[in-house]
Coordinates of C-alpha atoms and ligand atoms in Angstrom, one line a residue:
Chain A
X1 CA 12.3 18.5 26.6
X2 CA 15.2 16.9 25.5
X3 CA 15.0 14.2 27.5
X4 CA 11.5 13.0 26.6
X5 CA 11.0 10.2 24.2
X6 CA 7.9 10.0 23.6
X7 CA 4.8 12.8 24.6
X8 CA 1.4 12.0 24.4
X9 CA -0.9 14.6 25.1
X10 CA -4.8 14.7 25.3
X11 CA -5.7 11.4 23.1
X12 CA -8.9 10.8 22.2
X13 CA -9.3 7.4 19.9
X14 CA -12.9 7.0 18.8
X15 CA -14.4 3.9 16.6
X16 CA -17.1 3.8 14.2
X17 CA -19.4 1.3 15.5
X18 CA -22.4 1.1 13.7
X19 CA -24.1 -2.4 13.1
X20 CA -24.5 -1.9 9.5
X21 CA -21.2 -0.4 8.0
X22 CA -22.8 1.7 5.3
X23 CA -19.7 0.5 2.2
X24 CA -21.1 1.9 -0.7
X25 CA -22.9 4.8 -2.4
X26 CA -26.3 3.4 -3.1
X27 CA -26.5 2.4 0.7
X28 CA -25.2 6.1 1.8
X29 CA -27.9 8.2 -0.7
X30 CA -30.8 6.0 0.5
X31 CA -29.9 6.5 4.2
X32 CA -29.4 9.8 3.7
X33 CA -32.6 10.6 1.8
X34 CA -34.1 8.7 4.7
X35 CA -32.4 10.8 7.1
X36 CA -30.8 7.2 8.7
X37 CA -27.1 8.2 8.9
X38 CA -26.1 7.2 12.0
X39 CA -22.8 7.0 13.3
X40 CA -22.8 4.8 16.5
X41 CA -19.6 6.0 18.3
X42 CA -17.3 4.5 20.3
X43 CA -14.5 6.0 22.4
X44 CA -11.5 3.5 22.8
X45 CA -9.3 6.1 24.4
X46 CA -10.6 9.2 26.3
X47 CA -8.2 12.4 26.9
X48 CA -5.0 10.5 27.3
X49 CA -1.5 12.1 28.3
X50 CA 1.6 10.9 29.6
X51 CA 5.3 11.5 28.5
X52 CA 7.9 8.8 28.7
X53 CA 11.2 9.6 29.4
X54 CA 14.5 8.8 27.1
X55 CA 15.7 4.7 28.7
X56 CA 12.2 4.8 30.7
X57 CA 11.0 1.3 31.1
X58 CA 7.0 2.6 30.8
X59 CA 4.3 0.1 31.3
X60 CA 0.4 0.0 30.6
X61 CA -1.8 -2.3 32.4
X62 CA -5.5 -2.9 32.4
X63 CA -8.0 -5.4 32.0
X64 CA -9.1 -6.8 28.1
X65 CA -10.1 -4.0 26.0
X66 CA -9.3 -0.9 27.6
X67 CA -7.0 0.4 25.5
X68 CA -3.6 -0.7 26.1
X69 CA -3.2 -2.0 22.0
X70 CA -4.8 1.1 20.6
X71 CA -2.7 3.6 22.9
X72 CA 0.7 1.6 21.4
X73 CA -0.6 1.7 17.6
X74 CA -0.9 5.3 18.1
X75 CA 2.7 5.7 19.4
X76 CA 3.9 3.8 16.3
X77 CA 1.6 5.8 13.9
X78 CA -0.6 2.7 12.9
X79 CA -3.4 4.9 14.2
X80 CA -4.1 8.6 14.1
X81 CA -5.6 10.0 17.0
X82 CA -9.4 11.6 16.4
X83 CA -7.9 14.2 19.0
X84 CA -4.9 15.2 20.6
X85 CA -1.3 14.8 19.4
X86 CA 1.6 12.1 19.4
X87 CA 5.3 13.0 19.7
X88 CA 8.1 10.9 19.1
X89 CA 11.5 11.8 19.6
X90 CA 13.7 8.9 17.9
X91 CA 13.6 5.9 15.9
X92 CA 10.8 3.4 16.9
X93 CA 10.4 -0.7 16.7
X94 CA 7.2 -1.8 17.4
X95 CA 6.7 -5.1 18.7
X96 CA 2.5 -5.6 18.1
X97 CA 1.7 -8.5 15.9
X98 CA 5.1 -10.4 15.2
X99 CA 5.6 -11.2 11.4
X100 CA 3.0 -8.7 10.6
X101 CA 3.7 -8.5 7.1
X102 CA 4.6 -11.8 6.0
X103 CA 3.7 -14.0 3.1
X104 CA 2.5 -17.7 4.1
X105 CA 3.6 -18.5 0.9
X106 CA 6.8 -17.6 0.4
X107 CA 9.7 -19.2 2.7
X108 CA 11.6 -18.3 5.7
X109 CA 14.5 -17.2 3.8
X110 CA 12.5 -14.8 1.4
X111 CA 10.5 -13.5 4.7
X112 CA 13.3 -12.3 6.7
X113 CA 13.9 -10.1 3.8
X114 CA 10.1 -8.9 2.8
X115 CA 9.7 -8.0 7.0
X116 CA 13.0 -5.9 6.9
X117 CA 11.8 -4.0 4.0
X118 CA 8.0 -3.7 5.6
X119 CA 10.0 -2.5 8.6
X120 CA 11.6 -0.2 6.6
X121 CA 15.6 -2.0 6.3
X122 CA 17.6 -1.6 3.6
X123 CA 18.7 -4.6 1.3
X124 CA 22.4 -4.1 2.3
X125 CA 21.3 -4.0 6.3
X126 CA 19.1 -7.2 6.5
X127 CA 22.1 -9.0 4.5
X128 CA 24.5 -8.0 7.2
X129 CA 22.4 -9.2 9.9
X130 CA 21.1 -11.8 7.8
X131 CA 23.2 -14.4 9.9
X132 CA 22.4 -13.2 13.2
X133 CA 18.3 -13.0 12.9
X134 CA 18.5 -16.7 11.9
X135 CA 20.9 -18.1 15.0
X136 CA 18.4 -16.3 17.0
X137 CA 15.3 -17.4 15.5
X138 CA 16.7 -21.2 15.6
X139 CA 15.4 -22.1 12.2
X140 CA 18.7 -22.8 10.1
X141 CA 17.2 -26.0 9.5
X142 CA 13.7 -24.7 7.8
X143 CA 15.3 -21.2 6.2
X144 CA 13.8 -22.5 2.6
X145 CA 10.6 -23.9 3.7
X146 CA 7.4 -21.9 2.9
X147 CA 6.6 -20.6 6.5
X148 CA 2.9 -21.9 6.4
X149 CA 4.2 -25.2 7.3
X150 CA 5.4 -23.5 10.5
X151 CA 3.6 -23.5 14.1
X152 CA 2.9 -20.3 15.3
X153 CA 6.2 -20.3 17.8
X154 CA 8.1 -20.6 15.4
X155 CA 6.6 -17.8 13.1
X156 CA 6.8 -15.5 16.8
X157 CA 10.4 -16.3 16.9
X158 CA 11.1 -15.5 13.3
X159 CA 9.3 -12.3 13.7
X160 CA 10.4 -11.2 17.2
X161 CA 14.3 -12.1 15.6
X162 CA 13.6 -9.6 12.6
X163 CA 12.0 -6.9 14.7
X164 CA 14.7 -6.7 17.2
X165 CA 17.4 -7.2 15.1
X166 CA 17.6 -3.3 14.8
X167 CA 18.9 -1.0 18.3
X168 CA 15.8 1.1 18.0
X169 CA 15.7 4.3 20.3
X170 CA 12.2 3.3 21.4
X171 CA 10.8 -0.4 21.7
X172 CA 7.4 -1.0 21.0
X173 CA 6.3 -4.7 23.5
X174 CA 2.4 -5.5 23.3
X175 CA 2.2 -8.9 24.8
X176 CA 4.5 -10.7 22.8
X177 CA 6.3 -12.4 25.7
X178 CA 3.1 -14.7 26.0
X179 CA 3.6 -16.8 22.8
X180 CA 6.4 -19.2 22.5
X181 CA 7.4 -21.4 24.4
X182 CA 9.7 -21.2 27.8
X183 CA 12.9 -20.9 26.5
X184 CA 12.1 -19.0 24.0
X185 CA 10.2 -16.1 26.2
X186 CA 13.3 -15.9 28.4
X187 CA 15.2 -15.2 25.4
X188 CA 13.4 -12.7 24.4
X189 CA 13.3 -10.7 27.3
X190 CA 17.2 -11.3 27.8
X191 CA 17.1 -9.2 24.2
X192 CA 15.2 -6.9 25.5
X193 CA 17.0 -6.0 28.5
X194 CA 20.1 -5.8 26.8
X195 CA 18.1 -3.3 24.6
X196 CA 17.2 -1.3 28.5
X197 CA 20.9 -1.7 29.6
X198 CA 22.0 0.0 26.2
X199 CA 19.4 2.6 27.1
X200 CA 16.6 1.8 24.6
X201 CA 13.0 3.4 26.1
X202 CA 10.6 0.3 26.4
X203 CA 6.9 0.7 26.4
X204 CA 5.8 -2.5 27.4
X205 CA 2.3 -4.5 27.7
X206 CA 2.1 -7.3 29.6
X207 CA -0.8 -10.1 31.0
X208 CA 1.8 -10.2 33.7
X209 CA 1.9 -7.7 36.5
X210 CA 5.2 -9.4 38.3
X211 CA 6.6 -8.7 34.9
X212 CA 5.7 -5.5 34.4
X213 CA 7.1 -4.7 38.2
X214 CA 9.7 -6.0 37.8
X215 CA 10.6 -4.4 34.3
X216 CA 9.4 -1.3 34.6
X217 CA 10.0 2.5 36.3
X218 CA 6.2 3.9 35.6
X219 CA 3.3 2.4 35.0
X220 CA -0.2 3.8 33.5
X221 CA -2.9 2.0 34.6
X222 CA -6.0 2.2 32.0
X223 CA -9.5 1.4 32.5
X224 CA -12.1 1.5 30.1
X225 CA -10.1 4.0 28.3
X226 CA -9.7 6.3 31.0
X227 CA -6.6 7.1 33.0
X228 CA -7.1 5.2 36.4
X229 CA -3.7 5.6 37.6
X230 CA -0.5 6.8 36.8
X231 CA 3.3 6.8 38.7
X232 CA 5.6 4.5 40.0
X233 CA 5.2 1.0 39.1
X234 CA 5.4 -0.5 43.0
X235 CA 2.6 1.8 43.5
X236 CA 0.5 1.4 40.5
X237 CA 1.0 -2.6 40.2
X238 CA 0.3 -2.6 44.1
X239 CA -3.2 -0.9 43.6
X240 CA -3.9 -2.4 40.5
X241 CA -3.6 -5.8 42.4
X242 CA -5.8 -4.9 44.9
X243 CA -8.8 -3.5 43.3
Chain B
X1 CA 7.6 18.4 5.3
X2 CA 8.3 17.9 1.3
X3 CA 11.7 16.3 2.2
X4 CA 10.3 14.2 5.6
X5 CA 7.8 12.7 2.1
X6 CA 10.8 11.9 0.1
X7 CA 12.8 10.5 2.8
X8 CA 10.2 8.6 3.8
X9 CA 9.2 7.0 0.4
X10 CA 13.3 6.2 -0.2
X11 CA 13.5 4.5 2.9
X12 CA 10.5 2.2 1.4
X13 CA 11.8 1.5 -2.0
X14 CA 13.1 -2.0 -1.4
X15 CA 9.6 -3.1 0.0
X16 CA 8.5 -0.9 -3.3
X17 CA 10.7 -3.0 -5.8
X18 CA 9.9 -6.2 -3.7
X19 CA 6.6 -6.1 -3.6
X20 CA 6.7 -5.2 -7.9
X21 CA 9.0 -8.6 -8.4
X22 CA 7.0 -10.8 -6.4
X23 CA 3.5 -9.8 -8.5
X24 CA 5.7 -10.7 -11.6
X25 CA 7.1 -13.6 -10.0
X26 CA 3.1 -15.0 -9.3
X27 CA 2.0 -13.8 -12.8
X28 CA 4.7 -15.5 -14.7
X29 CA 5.2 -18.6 -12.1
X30 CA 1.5 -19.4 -12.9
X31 CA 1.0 -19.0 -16.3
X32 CA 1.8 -22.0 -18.4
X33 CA 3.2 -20.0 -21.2
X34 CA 5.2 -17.4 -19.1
X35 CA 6.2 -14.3 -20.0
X36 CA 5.3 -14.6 -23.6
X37 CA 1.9 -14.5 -22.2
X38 CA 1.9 -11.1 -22.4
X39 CA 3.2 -10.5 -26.0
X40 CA 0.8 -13.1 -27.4
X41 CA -2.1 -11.5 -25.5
X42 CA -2.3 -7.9 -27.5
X43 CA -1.2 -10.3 -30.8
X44 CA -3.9 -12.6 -30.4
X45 CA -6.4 -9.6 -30.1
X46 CA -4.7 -7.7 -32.5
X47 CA -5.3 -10.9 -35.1
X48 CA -9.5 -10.9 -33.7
X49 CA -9.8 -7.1 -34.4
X50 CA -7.8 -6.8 -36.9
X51 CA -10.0 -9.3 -39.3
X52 CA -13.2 -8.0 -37.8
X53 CA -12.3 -4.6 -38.9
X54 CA -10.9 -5.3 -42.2
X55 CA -13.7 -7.8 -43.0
X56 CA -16.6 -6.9 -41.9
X57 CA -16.2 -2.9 -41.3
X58 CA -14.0 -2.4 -44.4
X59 CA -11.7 0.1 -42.4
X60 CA -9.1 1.7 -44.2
X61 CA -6.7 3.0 -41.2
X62 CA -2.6 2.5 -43.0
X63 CA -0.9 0.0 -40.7
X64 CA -4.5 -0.6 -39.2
X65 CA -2.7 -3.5 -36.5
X66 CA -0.1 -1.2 -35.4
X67 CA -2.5 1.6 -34.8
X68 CA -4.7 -0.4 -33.1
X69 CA -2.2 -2.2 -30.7
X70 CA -1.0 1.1 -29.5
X71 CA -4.6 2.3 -28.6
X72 CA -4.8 -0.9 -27.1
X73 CA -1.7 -1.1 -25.3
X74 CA -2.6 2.3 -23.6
X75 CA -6.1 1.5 -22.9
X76 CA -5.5 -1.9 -20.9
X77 CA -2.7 -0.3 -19.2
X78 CA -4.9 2.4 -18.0
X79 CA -7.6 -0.2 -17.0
X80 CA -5.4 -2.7 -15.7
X81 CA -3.1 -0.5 -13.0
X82 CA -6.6 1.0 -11.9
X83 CA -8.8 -1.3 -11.3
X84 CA -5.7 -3.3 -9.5
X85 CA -4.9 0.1 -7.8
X86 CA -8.6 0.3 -6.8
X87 CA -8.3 -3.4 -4.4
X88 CA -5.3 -2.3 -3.2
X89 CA -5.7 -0.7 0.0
X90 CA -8.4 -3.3 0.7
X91 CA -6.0 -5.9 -0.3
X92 CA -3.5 -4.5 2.1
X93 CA -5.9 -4.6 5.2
X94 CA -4.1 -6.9 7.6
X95 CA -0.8 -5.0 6.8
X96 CA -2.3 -1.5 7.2
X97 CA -3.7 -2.5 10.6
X98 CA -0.8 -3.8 11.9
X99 CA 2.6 -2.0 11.2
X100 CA 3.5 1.5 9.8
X101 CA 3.8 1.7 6.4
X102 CA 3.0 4.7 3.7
X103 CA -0.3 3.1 2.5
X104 CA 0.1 5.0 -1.2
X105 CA 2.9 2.2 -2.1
X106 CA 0.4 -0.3 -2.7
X107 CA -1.5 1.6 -5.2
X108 CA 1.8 2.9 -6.5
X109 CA 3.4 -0.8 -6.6
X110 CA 0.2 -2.0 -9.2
X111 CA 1.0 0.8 -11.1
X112 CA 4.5 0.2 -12.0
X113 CA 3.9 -3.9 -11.4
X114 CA 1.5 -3.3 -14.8
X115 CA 4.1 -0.4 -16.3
X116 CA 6.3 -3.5 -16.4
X117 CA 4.0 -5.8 -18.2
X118 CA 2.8 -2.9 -20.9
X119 CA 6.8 -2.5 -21.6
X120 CA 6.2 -6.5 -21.9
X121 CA 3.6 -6.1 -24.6
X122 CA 5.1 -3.2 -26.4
X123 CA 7.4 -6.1 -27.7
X124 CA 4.3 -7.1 -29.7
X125 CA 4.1 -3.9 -31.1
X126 CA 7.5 -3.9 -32.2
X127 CA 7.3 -7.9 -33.4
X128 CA 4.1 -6.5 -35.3
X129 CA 5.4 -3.7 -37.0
X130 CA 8.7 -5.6 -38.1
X131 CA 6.6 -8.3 -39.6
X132 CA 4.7 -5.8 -41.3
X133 CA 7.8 -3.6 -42.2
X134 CA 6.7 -0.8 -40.5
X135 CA 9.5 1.6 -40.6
X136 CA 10.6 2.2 -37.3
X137 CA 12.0 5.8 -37.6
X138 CA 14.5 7.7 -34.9
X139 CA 11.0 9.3 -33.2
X140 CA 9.9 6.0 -32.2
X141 CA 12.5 6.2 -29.8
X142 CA 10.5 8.9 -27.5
X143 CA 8.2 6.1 -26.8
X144 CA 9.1 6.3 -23.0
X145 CA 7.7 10.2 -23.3
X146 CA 3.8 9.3 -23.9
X147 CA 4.5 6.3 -21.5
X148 CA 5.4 8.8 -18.9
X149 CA 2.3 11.2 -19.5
X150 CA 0.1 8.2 -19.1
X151 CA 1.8 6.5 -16.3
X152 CA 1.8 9.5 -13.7
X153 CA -1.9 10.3 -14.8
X154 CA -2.6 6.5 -13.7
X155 CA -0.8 7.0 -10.9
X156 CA -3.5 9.8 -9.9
X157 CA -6.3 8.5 -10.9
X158 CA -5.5 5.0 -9.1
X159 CA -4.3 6.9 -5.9
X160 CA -7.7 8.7 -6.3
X161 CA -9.3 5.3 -6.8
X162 CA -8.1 3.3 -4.3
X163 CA -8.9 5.7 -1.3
X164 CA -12.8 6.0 -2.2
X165 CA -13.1 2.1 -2.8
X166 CA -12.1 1.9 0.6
X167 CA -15.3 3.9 1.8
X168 CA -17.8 2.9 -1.2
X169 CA -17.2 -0.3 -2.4
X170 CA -19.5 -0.4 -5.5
X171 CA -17.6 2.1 -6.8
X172 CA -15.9 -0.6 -8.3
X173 CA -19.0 -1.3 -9.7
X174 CA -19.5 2.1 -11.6
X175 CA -15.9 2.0 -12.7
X176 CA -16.5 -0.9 -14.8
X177 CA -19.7 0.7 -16.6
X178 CA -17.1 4.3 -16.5
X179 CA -14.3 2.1 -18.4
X180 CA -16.8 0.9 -20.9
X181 CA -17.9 4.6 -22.0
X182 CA -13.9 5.3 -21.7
X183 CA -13.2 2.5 -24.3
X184 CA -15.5 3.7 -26.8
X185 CA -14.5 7.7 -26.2
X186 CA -11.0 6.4 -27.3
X187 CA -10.2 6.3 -30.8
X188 CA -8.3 2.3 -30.5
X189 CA -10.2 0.5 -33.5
X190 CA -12.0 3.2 -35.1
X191 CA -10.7 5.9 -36.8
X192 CA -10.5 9.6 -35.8
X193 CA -12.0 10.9 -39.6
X194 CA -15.4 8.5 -39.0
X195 CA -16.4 10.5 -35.8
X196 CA -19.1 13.7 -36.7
X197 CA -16.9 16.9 -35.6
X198 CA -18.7 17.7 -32.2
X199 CA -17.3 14.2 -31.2
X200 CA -14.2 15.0 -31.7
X201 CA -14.8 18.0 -29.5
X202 CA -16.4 15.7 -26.8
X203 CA -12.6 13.7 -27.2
X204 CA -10.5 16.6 -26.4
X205 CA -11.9 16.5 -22.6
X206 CA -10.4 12.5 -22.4
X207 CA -6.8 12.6 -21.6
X208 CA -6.0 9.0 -22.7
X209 CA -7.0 10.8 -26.3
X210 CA -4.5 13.0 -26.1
X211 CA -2.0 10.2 -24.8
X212 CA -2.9 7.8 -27.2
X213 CA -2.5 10.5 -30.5
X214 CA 1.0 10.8 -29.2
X215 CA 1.8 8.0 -28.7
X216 CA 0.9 7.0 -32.3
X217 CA 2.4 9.7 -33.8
X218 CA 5.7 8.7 -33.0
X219 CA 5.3 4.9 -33.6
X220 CA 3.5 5.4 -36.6
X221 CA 3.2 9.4 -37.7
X222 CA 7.0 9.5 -37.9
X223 CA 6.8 13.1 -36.5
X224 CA 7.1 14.6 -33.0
X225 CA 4.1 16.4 -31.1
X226 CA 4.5 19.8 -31.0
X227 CA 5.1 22.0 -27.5
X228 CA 1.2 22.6 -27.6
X229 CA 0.4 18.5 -27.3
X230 CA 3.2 18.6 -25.0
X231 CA 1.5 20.9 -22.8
X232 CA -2.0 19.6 -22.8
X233 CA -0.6 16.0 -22.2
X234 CA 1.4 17.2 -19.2
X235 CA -1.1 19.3 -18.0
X236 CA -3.6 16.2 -17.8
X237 CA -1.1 14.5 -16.3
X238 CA -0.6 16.4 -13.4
X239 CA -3.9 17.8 -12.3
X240 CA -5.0 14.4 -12.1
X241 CA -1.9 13.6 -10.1
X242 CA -2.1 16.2 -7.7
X243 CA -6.4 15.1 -7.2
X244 CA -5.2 11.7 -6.4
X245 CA -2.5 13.0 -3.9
X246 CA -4.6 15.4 -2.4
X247 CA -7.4 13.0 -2.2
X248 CA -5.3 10.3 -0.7
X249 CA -3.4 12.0 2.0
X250 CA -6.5 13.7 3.3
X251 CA -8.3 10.1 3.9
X252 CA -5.4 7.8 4.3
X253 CA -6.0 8.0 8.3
X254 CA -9.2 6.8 8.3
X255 CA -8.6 3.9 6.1
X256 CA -7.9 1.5 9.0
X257 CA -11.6 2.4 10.2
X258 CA -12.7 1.0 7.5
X259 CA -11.3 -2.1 6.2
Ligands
LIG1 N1 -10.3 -1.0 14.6 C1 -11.2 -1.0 15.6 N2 -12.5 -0.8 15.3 C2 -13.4 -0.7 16.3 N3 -13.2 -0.9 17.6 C3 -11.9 -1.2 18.0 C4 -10.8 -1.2 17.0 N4 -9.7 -1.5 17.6 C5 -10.0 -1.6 18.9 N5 -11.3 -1.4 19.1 C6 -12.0 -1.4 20.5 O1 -11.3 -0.6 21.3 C7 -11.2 -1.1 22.6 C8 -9.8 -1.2 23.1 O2 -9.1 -2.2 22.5 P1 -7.6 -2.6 22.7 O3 -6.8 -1.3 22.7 O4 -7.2 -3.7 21.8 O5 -7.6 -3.1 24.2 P2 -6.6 -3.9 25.1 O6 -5.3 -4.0 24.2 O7 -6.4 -3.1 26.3 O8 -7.2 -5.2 25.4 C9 -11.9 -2.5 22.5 O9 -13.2 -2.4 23.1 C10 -11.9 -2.8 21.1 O10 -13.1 -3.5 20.7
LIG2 MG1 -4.3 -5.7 23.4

């Protein structure tokens, strides 16, 4: 047990997807006097389990909308599982929407310090690495410049510098290596593979399967929210590129 | 699990503060006048009221701006934190869907974010009752006590608030029509002695009553409530508290199903 990081067992994720959201009391009584209340369900994730191990490099492929998003927001607690249970065994630094958080109106300098806090840093910490998230983001020049006037590179790097400014015991990676621009995605996964080297787990999603077979030890391959495969990521990426 | 809560909610406090001092920063950035803003607000009213009354109702209340500042100054923060409380959690829907964070700080952050701006006002009342030569005795000085009572019943009623907004939106809608009634069930222009006596029965049910009495009764009864008053207030104050925890924390995960 002691070696597990994070244990998913049995997760079901279900939506509400009804046409017509019913929002507000008079809506709910005349439906329900009409005997209307419908709830149109839809299951996103169906009887999931899989443990990842402590400095695992894990991976989830799968086409568009199968689940790959929703299974990571319920490993960082962003979403609670209709069923089945979520176990996490360290700190966690989730890497789903970068500068998730920040305030368009307010400038770079002011954001690096609102994201620490929504990420849960203390004042004293994001000071200290105050320094260090810039030279990494590359923005010196714009620190005091609202970030709305940024491109959305630019707002990735700031956010992917802020995130992984921290030495979490688990990282969090949805995708995030697609934005930016060249240089700037082979920084970021030269951060994060210091972070695998120092023995951080990765959970990692990626467009890429060469990435994701070359990054990781064992892949779970989700289709339509239902385990398709899971094991070792030569075999999993090989039968996932054959189907 | 009690401790995981607290360590939880002081590993938040900087977004807490943060989040309180940019709201301030926006108020006070965009109005002209700035922070006097919100003394000359209750004065202004107080002035309106306070020559309708006198005028035209011939009320006889001793110190009749001073009492009613105080009703008022409970009464709109009451309003003000819930109804800002209430839009929260909507408010906070991109947020919510995208990172962990506790979702009751963003109820909790209107709550002290308007605690700051009644503390502004009470200024006014202070201005008011120098002007007036009020005497402002050693009890006044408890002020903070009756500010507590109210400010952790808010703090249950918005928590309360804010998580059934977030499935019924008109509730918003009823609230307003609710606040009215509330207004008028609070003794803040009239006084207590022109209500018939099963009235004033009807009033001992509303807790800002009991908040409001007590709060006058030290800024302007020069005497401190006994334990009984004590009790009830505290006793408001809690239930209500523990509904809007309860209430909260059993819907907070299906929040992001719905906004
Ligand atoms: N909040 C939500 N409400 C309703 N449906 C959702 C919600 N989030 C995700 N879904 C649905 O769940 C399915 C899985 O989505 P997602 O996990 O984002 O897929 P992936 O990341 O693999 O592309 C999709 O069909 C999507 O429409
Ligand atoms: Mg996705």
């Amino acid at each position: 047990m002691e070696n597990i990081a994070v244990s998913v067992k049995n997760v079901t994720m279900k939506f509400n997807m009804s046409k017509e959201k019913v929002d507000n009391i008079k809506e709910y009584i005349v439906k329900l006097l009409k005997r209307q209340l419908m709830y149109t369900e839809f299951t996103a994730l169906d009887d999931i389990s899989f443990d990842v191990k402590k400095g695992e490099v894990f991976g989830i492929v799968g086409l568009n909308g199968s689940g790959k998003s929703t299974t990571l927001k319920i490993v960082s607690g962003i979403l609670k599982p209709t069923k089945g249970s979520v176990q996490v065994f360290g700190t966690i630094s989730p890497l789903i929407e970068l500068g998730a958080g920040f305030d368009h109106d307010l400038t770079a300098r002011e954001n690096i310090f609102l994201n620490g806090y929504v990420l849960g840093y203390s004042k004293d910490y994001i000071k200290e690495k105050f320094d260090s998230i810039v030279e990494f983001s590359e923005l010196e020049e714009f620190l005091d410049v609202p970030i709305k006037n940024f491109s959305s590179g630019m707002i990735a790097r700031l956010g992917f510098a802020i995130a992984t400014v921290v030495r979490p015991d688990i990282l969090i990676v949805d995708e995030i290596l697609s934005v930016g621009d060249y240089k700037f995605q082979e920084k970021c996964e030269k951060r994060i593979a210091d972070m695998m080297a120092g023995g951080t787990t990765v959970i990692i999603v990626s467009h890429s399967i060469e990435q994701i077979q070359r990054l990781c030890d064992r892949v779970l391959w989700l289709e339509k929210g239902k385990m398709k495969e899971l094991g070792e990521a030569e075999y999993v990426c090989g039968k996932y590129k054959n189907q | 699990m009690m401790k995981e809560n607290f360590q939880n909610f002081y590993k938040y406090r900087y977004l807490l503060f943060d989040l309180v001092i940019k709201d301030l920063k926006i108020k006070y950035r965009r109005s002209v006048l700035g922070f006097a803003w919100s003394i000359l607000n209750p004065l202004l009213m107080m002035v309106v009221i306070t020559a309708v009354f006198q005028n035209v109702f011939k009320s006889n209340i001793e110190n009749f701006p001073v009492y009613y500042l105080t009703g008022y100054l409970f009464f709109s923060f009451l309003t003000e934190a819930t109804n800002m409380s209430m839009r929260s959690v909507m408010g906070a829907a991109s947020l919510i869907k995208k990172v962990y964070i506790p979702k009751y700080l963003f109820p909790l952050e209107k709550c002290i974010f308007c605690f700051v701006n009644m503390l502004l006002s009470f200024v006014a009342v202070i201005i008011v009752m120098l002007v007036l030569r009020v005497p402002i005795t050693p009890t006044f000085f408890a002020f903070p006590i009756p500010m507590l009572y109210l400010f952790v019943f808010t703090v249950g009623l918005s928590l309360f608030l804010a998580a059934a907004n977030v499935f019924f939106r008109d509730i918003e809608h009823l609230y307003g029509v609710f606040t009215t009634a509330w207004m008028y069930l609070t003794p803040i222009f009239y006084p207590m002695e022109m209500l018939p006596d099963f009235m004033t029965n009807v009033l001992r049910f509303n807790p800002l009553y009991h908040y409001v009495l007590y709060f006058r009764a030290i800024v302007l009864g020069n005497h401190m409530p006994d334990l009984h008053s004590n009790l009830v207030c505290m006793g408001f104050s809690l239930i209500m508290l523990i509904i809007g925890i309860a209430f909260f924390k059993k819907k907070q995960d299906k929040f992001i199903l719905y906004i």
